[in-house]
Short mmCIF file of C-alpha atoms in Angstrom, two decimals:
data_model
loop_
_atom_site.label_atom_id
_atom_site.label_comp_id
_atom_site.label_asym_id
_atom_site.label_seq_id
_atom_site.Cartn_x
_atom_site.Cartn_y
_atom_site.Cartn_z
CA UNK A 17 144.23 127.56 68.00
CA UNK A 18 141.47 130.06 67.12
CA UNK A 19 139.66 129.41 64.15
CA UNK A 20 141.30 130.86 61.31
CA UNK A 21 143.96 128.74 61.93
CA UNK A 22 141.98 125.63 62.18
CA UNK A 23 142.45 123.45 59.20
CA UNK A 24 140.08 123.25 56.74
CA UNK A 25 139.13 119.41 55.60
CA UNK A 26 136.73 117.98 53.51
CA UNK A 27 134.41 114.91 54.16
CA UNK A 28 137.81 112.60 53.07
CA UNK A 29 141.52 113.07 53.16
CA UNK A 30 144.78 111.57 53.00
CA UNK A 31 146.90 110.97 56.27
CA UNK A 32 149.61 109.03 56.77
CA UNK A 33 151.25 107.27 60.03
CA UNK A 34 155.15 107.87 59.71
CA UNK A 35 155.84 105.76 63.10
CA UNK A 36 153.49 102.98 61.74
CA UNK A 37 155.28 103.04 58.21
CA UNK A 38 151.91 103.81 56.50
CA UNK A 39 152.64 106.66 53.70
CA UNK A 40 149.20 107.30 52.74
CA UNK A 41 145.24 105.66 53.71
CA UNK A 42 142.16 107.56 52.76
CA UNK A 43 140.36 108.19 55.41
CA UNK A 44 136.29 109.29 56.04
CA UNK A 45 136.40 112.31 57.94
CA UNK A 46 133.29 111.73 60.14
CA UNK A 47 132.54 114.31 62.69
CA UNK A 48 129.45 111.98 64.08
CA UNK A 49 132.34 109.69 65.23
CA UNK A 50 133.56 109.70 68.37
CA UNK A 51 136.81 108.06 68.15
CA UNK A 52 138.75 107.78 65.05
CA UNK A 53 139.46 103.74 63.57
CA UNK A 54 142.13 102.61 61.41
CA UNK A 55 141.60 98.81 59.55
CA UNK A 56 143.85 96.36 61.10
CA UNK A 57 144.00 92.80 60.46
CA UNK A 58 145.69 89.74 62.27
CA UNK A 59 145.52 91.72 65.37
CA UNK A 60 148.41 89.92 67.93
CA UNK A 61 149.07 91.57 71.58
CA UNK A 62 152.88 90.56 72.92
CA UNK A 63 154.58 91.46 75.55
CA UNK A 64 157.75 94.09 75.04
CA UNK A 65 160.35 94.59 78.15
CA UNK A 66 157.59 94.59 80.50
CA UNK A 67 155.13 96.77 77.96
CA UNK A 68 151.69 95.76 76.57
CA UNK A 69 152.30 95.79 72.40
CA UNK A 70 150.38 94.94 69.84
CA UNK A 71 151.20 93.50 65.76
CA UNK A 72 148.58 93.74 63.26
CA UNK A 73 148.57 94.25 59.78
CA UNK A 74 147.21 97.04 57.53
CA UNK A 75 145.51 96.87 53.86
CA UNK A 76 145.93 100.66 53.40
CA UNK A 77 144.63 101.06 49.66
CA UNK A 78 141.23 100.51 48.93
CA UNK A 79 140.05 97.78 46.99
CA UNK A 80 143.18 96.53 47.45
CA UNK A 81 144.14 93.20 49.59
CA UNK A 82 147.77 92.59 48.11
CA UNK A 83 149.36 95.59 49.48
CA UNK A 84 150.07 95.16 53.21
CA UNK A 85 152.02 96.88 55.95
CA UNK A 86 153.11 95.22 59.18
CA UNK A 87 152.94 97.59 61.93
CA UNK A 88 153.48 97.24 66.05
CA UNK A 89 152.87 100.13 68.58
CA UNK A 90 152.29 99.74 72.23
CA UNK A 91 148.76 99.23 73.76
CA UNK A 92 147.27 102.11 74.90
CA UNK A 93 143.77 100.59 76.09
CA UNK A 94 141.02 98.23 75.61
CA UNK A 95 137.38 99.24 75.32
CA UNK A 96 134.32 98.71 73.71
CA UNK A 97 133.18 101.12 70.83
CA UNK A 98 129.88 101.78 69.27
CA UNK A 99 130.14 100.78 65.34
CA UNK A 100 127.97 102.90 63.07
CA UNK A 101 125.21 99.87 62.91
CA UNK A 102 124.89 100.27 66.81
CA UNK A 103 126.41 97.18 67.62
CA UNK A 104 129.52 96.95 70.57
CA UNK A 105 133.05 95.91 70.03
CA UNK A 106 135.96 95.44 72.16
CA UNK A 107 138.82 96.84 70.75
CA UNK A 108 142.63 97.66 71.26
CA UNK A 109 143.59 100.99 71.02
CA UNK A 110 146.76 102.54 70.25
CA UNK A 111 148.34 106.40 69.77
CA UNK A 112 150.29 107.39 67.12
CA UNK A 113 151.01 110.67 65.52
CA UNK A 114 148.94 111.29 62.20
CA UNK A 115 150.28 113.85 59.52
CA UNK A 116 146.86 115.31 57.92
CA UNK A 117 147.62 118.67 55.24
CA UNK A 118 151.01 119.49 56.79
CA UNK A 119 150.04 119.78 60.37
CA UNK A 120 150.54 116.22 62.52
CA UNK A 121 149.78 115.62 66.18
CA UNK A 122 149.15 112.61 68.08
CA UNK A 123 145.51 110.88 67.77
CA UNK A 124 144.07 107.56 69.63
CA UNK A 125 143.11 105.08 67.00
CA UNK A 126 140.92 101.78 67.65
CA UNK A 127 141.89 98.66 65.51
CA UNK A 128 138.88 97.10 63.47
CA UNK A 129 138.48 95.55 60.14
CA UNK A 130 137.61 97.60 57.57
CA UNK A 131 137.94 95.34 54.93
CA UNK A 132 134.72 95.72 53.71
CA UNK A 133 134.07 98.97 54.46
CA UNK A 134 134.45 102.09 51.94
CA UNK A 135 137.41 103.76 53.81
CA UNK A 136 140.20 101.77 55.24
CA UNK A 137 140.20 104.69 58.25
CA UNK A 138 137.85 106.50 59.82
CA UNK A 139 138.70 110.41 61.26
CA UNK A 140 136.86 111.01 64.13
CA UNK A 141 135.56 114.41 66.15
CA UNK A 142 138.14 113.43 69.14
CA UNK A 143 140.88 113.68 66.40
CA UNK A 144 139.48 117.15 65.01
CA UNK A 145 138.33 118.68 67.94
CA UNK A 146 140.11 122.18 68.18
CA UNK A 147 142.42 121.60 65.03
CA UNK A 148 139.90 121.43 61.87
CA UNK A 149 136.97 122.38 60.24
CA UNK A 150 134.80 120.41 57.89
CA UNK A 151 133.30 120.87 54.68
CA UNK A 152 131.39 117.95 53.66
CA UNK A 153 130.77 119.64 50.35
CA UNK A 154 134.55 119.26 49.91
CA UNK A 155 137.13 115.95 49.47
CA UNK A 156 140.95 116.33 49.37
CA UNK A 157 141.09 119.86 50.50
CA UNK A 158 144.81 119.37 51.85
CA UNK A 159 145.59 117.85 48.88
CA UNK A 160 145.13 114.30 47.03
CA UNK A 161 147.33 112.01 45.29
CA UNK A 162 147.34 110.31 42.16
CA UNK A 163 147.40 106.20 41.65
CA UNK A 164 150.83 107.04 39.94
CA UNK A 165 152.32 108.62 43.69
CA UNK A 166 150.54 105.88 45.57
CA UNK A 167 152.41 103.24 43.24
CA UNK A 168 155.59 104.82 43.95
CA UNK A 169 154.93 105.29 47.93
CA UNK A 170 153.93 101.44 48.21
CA UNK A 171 155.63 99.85 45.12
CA UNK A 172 153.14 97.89 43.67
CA UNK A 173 150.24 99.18 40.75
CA UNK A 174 147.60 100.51 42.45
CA UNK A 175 145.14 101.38 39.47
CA UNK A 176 141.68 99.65 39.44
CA UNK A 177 141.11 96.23 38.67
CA UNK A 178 139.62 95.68 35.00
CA UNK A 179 138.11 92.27 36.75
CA UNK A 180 135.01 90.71 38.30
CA UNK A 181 134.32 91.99 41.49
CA UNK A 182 133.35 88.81 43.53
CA UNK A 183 131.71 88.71 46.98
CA UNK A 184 132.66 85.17 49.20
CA UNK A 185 129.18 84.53 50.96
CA UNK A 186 130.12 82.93 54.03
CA UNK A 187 130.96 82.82 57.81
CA UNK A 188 134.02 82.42 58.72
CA UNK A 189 136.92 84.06 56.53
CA UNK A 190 139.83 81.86 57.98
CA UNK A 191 138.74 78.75 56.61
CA UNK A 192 140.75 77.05 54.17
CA UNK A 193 138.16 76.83 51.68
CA UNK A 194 136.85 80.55 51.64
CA UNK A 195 140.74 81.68 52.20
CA UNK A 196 141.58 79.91 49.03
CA UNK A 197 138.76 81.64 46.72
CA UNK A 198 139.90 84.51 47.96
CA UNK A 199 142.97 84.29 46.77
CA UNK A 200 142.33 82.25 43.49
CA UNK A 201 139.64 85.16 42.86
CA UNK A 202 142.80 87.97 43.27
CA UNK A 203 145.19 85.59 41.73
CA UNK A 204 143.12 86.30 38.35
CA UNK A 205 143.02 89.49 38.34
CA UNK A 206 139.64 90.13 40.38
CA UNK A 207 138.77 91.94 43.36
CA UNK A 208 137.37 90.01 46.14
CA UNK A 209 135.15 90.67 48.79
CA UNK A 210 134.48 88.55 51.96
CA UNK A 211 130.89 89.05 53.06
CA UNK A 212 129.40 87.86 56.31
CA UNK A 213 125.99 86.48 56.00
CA UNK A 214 125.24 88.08 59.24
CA UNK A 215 126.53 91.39 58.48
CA UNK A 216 124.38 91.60 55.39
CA UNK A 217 120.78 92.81 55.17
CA UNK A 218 118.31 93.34 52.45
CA UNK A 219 115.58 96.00 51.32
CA UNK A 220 112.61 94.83 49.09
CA UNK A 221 111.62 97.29 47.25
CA UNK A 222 109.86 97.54 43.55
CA UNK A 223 111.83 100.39 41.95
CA UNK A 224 115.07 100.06 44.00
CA UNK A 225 116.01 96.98 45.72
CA UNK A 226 119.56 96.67 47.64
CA UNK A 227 121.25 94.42 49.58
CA UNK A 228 123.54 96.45 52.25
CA UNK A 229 126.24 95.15 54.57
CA UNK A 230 127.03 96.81 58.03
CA UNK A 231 128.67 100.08 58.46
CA UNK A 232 126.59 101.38 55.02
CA UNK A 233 128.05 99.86 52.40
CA UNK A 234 125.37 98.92 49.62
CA UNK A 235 126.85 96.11 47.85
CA UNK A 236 124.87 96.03 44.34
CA UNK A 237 127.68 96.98 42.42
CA UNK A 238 129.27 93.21 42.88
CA UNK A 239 129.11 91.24 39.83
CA UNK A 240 128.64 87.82 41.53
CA UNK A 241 128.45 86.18 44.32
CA UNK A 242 129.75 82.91 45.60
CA UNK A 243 127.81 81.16 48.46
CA UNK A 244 129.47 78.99 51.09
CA UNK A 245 126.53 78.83 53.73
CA UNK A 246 126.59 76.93 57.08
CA UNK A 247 124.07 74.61 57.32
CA UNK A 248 122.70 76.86 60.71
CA UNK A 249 122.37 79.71 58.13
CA UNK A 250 120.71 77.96 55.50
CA UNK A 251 117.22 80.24 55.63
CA UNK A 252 119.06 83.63 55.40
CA UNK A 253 122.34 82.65 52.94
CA UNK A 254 119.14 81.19 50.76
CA UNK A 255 117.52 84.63 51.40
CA UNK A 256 120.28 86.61 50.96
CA UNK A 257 121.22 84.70 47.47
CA UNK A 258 117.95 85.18 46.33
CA UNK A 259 117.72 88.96 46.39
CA UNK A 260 121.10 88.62 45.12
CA UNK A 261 120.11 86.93 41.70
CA UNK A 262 116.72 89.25 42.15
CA UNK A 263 119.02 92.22 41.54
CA UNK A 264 120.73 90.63 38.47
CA UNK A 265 124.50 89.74 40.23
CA UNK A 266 125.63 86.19 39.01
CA UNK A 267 125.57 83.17 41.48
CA UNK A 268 127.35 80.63 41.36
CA UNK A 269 124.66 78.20 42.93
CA UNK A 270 121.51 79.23 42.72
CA UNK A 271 119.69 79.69 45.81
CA UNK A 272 117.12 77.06 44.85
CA UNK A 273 119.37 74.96 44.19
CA UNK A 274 120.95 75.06 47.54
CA UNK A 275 118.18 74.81 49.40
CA UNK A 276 117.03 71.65 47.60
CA UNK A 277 120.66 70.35 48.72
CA UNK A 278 120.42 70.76 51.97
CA UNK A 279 117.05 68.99 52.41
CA UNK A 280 118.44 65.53 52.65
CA UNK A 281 115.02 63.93 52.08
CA UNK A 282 113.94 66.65 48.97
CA UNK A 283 117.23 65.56 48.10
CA UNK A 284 116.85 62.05 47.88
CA UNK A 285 112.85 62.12 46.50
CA UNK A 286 114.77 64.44 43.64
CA UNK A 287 117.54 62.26 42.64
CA UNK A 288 115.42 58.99 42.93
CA UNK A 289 112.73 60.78 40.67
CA UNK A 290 115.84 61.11 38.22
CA UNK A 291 116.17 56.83 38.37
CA UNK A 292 119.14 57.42 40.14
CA UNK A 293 120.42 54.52 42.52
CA UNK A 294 120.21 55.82 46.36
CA UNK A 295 120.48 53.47 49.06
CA UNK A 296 117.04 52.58 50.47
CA UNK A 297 115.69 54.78 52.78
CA UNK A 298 112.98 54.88 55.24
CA UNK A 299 111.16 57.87 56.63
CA UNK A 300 108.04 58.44 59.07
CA UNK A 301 106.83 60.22 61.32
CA UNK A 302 105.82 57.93 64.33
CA UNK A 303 107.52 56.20 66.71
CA UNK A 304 104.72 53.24 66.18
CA UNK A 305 106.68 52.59 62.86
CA UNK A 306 110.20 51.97 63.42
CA UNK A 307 109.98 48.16 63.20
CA UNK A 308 109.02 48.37 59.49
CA UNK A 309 110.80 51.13 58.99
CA UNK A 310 114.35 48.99 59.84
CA UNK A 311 112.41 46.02 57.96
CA UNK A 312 112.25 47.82 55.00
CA UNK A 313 115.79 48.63 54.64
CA UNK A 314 117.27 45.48 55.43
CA UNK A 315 117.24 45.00 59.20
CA UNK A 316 120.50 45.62 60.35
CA UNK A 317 123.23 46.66 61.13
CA UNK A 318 121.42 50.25 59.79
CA UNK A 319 122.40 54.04 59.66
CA UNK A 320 120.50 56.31 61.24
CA UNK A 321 120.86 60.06 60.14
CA UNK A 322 119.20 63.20 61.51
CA UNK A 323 117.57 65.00 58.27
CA UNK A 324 120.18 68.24 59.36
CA UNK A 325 123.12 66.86 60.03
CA UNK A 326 126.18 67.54 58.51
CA UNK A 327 130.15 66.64 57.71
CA UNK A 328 129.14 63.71 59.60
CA UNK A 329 127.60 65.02 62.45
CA UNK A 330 124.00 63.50 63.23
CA UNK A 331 125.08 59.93 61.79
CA UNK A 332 124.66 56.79 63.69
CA UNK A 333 125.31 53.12 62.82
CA UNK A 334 123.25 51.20 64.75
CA UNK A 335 124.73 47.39 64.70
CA UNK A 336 121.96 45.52 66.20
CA UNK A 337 118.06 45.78 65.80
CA UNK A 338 117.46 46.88 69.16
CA UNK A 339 120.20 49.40 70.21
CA UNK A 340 118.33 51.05 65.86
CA UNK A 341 115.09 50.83 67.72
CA UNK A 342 116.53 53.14 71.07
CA UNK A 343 118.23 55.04 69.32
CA UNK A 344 115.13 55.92 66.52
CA UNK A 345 112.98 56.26 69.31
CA UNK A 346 115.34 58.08 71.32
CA UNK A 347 115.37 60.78 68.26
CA UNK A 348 111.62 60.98 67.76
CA UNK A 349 110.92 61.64 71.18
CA UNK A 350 112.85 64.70 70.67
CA UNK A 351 110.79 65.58 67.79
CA UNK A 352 113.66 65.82 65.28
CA UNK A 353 113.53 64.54 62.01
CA UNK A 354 115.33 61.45 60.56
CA UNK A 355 115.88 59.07 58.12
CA UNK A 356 116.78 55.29 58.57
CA UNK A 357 119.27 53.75 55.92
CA UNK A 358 120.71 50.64 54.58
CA UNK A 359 123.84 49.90 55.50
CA UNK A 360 126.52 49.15 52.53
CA UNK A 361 128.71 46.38 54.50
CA UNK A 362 130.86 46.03 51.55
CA UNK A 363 132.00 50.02 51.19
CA UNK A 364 134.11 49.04 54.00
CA UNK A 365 134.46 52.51 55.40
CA UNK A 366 134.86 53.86 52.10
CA UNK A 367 133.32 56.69 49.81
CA UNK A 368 133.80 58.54 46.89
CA UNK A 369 133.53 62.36 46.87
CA UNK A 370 133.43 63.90 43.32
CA UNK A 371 134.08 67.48 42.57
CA UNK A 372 132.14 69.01 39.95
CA UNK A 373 131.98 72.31 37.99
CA UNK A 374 129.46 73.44 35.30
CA UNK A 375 128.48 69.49 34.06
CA UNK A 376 131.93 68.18 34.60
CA UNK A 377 133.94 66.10 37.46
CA UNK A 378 136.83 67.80 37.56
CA UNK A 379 138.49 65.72 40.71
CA UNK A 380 138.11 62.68 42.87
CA UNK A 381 139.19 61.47 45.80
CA UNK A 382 138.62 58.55 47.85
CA UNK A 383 137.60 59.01 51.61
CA UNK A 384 138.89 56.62 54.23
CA UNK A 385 137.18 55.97 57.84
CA UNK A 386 139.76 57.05 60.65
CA UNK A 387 139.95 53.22 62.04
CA UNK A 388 136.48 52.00 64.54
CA UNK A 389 134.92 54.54 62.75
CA UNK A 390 132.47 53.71 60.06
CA UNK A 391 132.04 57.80 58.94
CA UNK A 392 134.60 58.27 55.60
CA UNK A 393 134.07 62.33 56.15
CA UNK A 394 137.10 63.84 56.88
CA UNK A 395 135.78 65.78 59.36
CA UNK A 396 135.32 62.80 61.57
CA UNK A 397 139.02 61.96 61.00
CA UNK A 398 139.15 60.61 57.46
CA UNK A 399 141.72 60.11 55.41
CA UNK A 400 141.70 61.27 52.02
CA UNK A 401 143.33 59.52 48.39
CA UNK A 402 143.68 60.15 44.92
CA UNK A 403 141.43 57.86 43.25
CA UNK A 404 140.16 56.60 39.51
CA UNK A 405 136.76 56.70 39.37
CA UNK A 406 134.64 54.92 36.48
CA UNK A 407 132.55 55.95 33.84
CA UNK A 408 129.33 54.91 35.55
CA UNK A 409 130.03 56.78 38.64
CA UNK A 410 131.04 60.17 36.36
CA UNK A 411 127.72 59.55 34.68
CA UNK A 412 125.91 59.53 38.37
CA UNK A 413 127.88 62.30 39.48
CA UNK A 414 126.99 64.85 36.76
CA UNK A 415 123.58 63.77 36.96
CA UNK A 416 123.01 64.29 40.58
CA UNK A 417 124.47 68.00 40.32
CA UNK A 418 121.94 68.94 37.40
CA UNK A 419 119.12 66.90 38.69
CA UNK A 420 119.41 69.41 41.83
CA UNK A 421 120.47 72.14 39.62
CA UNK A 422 123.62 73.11 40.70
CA UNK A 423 126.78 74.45 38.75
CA UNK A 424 129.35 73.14 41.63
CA UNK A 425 128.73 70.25 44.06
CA UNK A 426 130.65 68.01 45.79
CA UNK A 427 128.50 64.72 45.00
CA UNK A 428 129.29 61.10 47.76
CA UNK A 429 129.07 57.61 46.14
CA UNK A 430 129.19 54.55 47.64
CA UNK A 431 131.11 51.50 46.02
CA UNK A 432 127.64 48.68 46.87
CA UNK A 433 127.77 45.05 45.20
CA UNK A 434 124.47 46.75 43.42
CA UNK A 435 126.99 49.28 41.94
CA UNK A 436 127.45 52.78 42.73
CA UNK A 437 125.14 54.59 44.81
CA UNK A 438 124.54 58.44 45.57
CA UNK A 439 124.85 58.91 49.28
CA UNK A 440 124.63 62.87 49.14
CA UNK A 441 125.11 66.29 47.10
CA UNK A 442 126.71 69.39 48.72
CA UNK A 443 126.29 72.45 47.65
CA UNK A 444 129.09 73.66 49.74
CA UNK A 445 131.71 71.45 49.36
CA UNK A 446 135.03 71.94 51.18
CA UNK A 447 138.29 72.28 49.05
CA UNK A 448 141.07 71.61 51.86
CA UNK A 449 141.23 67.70 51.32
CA UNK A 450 140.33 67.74 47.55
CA UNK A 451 142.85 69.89 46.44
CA UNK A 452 145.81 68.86 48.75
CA UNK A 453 144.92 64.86 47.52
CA UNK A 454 144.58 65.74 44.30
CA UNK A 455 147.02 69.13 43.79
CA UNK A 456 144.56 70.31 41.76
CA UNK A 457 143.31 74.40 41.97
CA UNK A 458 139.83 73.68 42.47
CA UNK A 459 139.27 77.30 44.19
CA UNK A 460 140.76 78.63 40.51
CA UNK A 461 138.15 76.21 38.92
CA UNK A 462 135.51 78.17 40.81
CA UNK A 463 136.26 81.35 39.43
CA UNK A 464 136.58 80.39 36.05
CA UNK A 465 132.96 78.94 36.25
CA UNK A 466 132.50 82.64 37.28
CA UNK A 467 134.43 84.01 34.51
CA UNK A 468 132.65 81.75 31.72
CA UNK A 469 129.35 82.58 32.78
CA UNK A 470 129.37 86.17 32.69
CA UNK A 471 131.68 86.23 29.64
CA UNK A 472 134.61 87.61 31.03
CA UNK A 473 138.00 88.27 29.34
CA UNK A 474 141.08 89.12 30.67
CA UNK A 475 142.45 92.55 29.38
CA UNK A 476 144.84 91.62 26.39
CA UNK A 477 148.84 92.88 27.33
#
């Protein structure tokens, strides 16, 4: 093909895969790309009458996670590709023909997850090479297509959202609880964003500050932000919450407030300073100290808790004096951090977790130790009820959250012969056994904290 024949394209176009069932995805023609990427999601390999084959789904409309095509095609490879950030994936590839301006031929594509990137596919030079020309002045040179023709190729509306747009901040976007503001988020009219902590990265700067996730995509346009960070990530999620609010978008727990949250001893110095009932607690820093320290709550039996554990993790119940002296001593010679606790015989196993939203408990369940297990956290096997609390434990429960500062928490009390007592706030609290217990939509409660805060409306029908 010489060049006057080569077709001319502009720096993004429509194609559409015919054999893949995809009618239409905008894609970034890139000649600094290599090979050319199409966004692919629940990525399965099968086998197919002897043949390697692949399933995966596609999001092909921007801004746009309802509308999804199932596709299959047979594996071509499986190789690592450079992403724009410099970093190396493994990816499937597969070939398919691609129908660009009225011309098709057949193209390799590599599956990735574009979900958060600008374009949903990416042309690269391999694709072009000998067939096209670019003009990066240009976009839609072979024509474009209105929301109206995109509605009628997939079905469903496809004009922009008149909602929030709301970044998830978190790890991990298969987990129940980030899965379910995802959808709640959608559900009412908003489009959502799932951002990896690790994939986003910040510049300071006086006049124009930014926050920027991998691949390019500067994400100050997001109205708010909700932050589910892993205790392991605490510094950065903090960090990367901070510049958010620094840059005006709306979060829905402050990044001071989280950080006070996850200092279990900060914590506890905060909510006692409130003349709010805590279990004693001991804390020091020597070894030469752990006789008074178990004297001074109690003797035992005693818990033991490292100052960054969490769901559980990093709790011990020491039952006799000497196996909380080993294992105290044990800890310190390791140089980690801990604090000694009394232990409520009484609670039986038993704990309260309280869900609340902007000064109000909205849901509460009761958490049950798995049996010889002393833990109530579900993660450790608990079981989880629907359960009445009363109006003294309400009381400590809202004033926990605000005496940390926090618009959503997930606040433990234990049931003590003393009364109730605050055993910990999360900042992060997990939805899976709250909602399922109580059949509430806490995820939907969320985003209406959202909604309330920044004044939002939904468009009037």
């Amino acid at each position: 093909m010489n060049q006057d024949q080569k077709l001319i394209v502009g720096s993004e176009e429509w194609c559409s895969f015919p054999t893949l069932g995809i009618p239409a995805v905008k894609a970034r023609v890139d000649s600094g790309a290599k090979t050319s990427s199409l966004h692919a999601f629940n990525i399965h390999p099968f086998n197919r009458n002897g043949e390697k084959w692949i399933s995966f789904e596609v999001h092909p409309i921007q801004r746009n996670r309802k509308t999804t095509v199932r596709c299959e095609s047979p594996i071509v490879d499986r190789r690592f590709v450079k992403s724009s950030s410099g970093d190396r994936e493994k990816r499937y590839v597969i070939n398919s023909s691609v129908h660009i301006g009225g011309s098709s031929f057949d193209i390799e594509l590599t599956l990735s997850n574009r979900d958060t990137m600008g374009y949903r596919m990416l042309l690269g030079r391999e694709a072009m090479s000998g067939r096209m020309l670019v003009d990066p002045a240009a976009s839609f040179s072979v024509g474009d297509l209105t929301p109206t023709q995109l509605s009628q190729m997939y079905g469903v509306a496809t004009e922009p959202s008149s909602g929030l747009k709301i970044g998830v901040l978190a790890s991990n976007p298969e987990l129940y609880s980030n899965k379910r503001l995802m959808e709640a988020g959608a559900n009412r009219g908003h489009e959502m964003v799932f951002l990896d902590i690790k994939q986003c990265y910040m510049k300071l700067d006086a006049e124009t500050p930014e926050i920027h996730y991998r691949g390019g995509w500067i994400l100050n346009d997001i109205d708010a932000v909700i932050p589910r960070i892993r205790p392991q990530l605490t510094f950065y999620g903090c960090a990367l919450t901070r510049h958010f609010e620094s840059i005006d978008v709306y979060s829905l727990n402050k990044a001071s407030a989280i950080s006070y949250s996850r200092d279990k001893l900060y914590s506890l110095q905060l909510l006692q300073g409130k003349g709010l009932d805590i279990p004693t607690t001991g804390f020091a820093n020597s070894p030469m100290d752990t006789a008074e320290l178990i004297d001074m709550v109690g003797g035992a039996p005693l818990i033991v808790k490292l100052l960054q554990g969490t769901q559980g993790r990093g709790v011990v119940l020491a039952e006799t004096r000497k196996a909380g002296e080993s294992v105290i001593n044990a800890i310190k010679s390791l140089n980690a951090n801990l604090l000694v606790q009394e232990f409520i015989k009484e609670a039986q196993g038993r704990d309260l977790r309280c869900f609340v939203i902007d000064g109000k408990v909205i849901a509460s369940i009761e958490r049950r130790a798995a049996p010889g297990e002393f833990r109530a956290n579900l993660h450790q096997g608990g079981s989880a009820a629907l359960v009445r609390i009363t109006p003294e434990e309400r009381k400590l429960a809202i004033k926990a959250t605000k005496a940390l500062g926090l618009q959503v928490a997930g606040v433990d009390i234990i049931r003590s012969a003393k009364g109730p007592l605050l055993l910990e706030v999360n900042s992060s609290p997990g939805l899976e056994g709250i909602e399922i217990a109580t059949g509430k939509d806490i995820a939907g409660d969320m985003i209406a904290s959202i909604e309330r805060a920044l004044n939002w409306q939904p468009a009037k029908s």
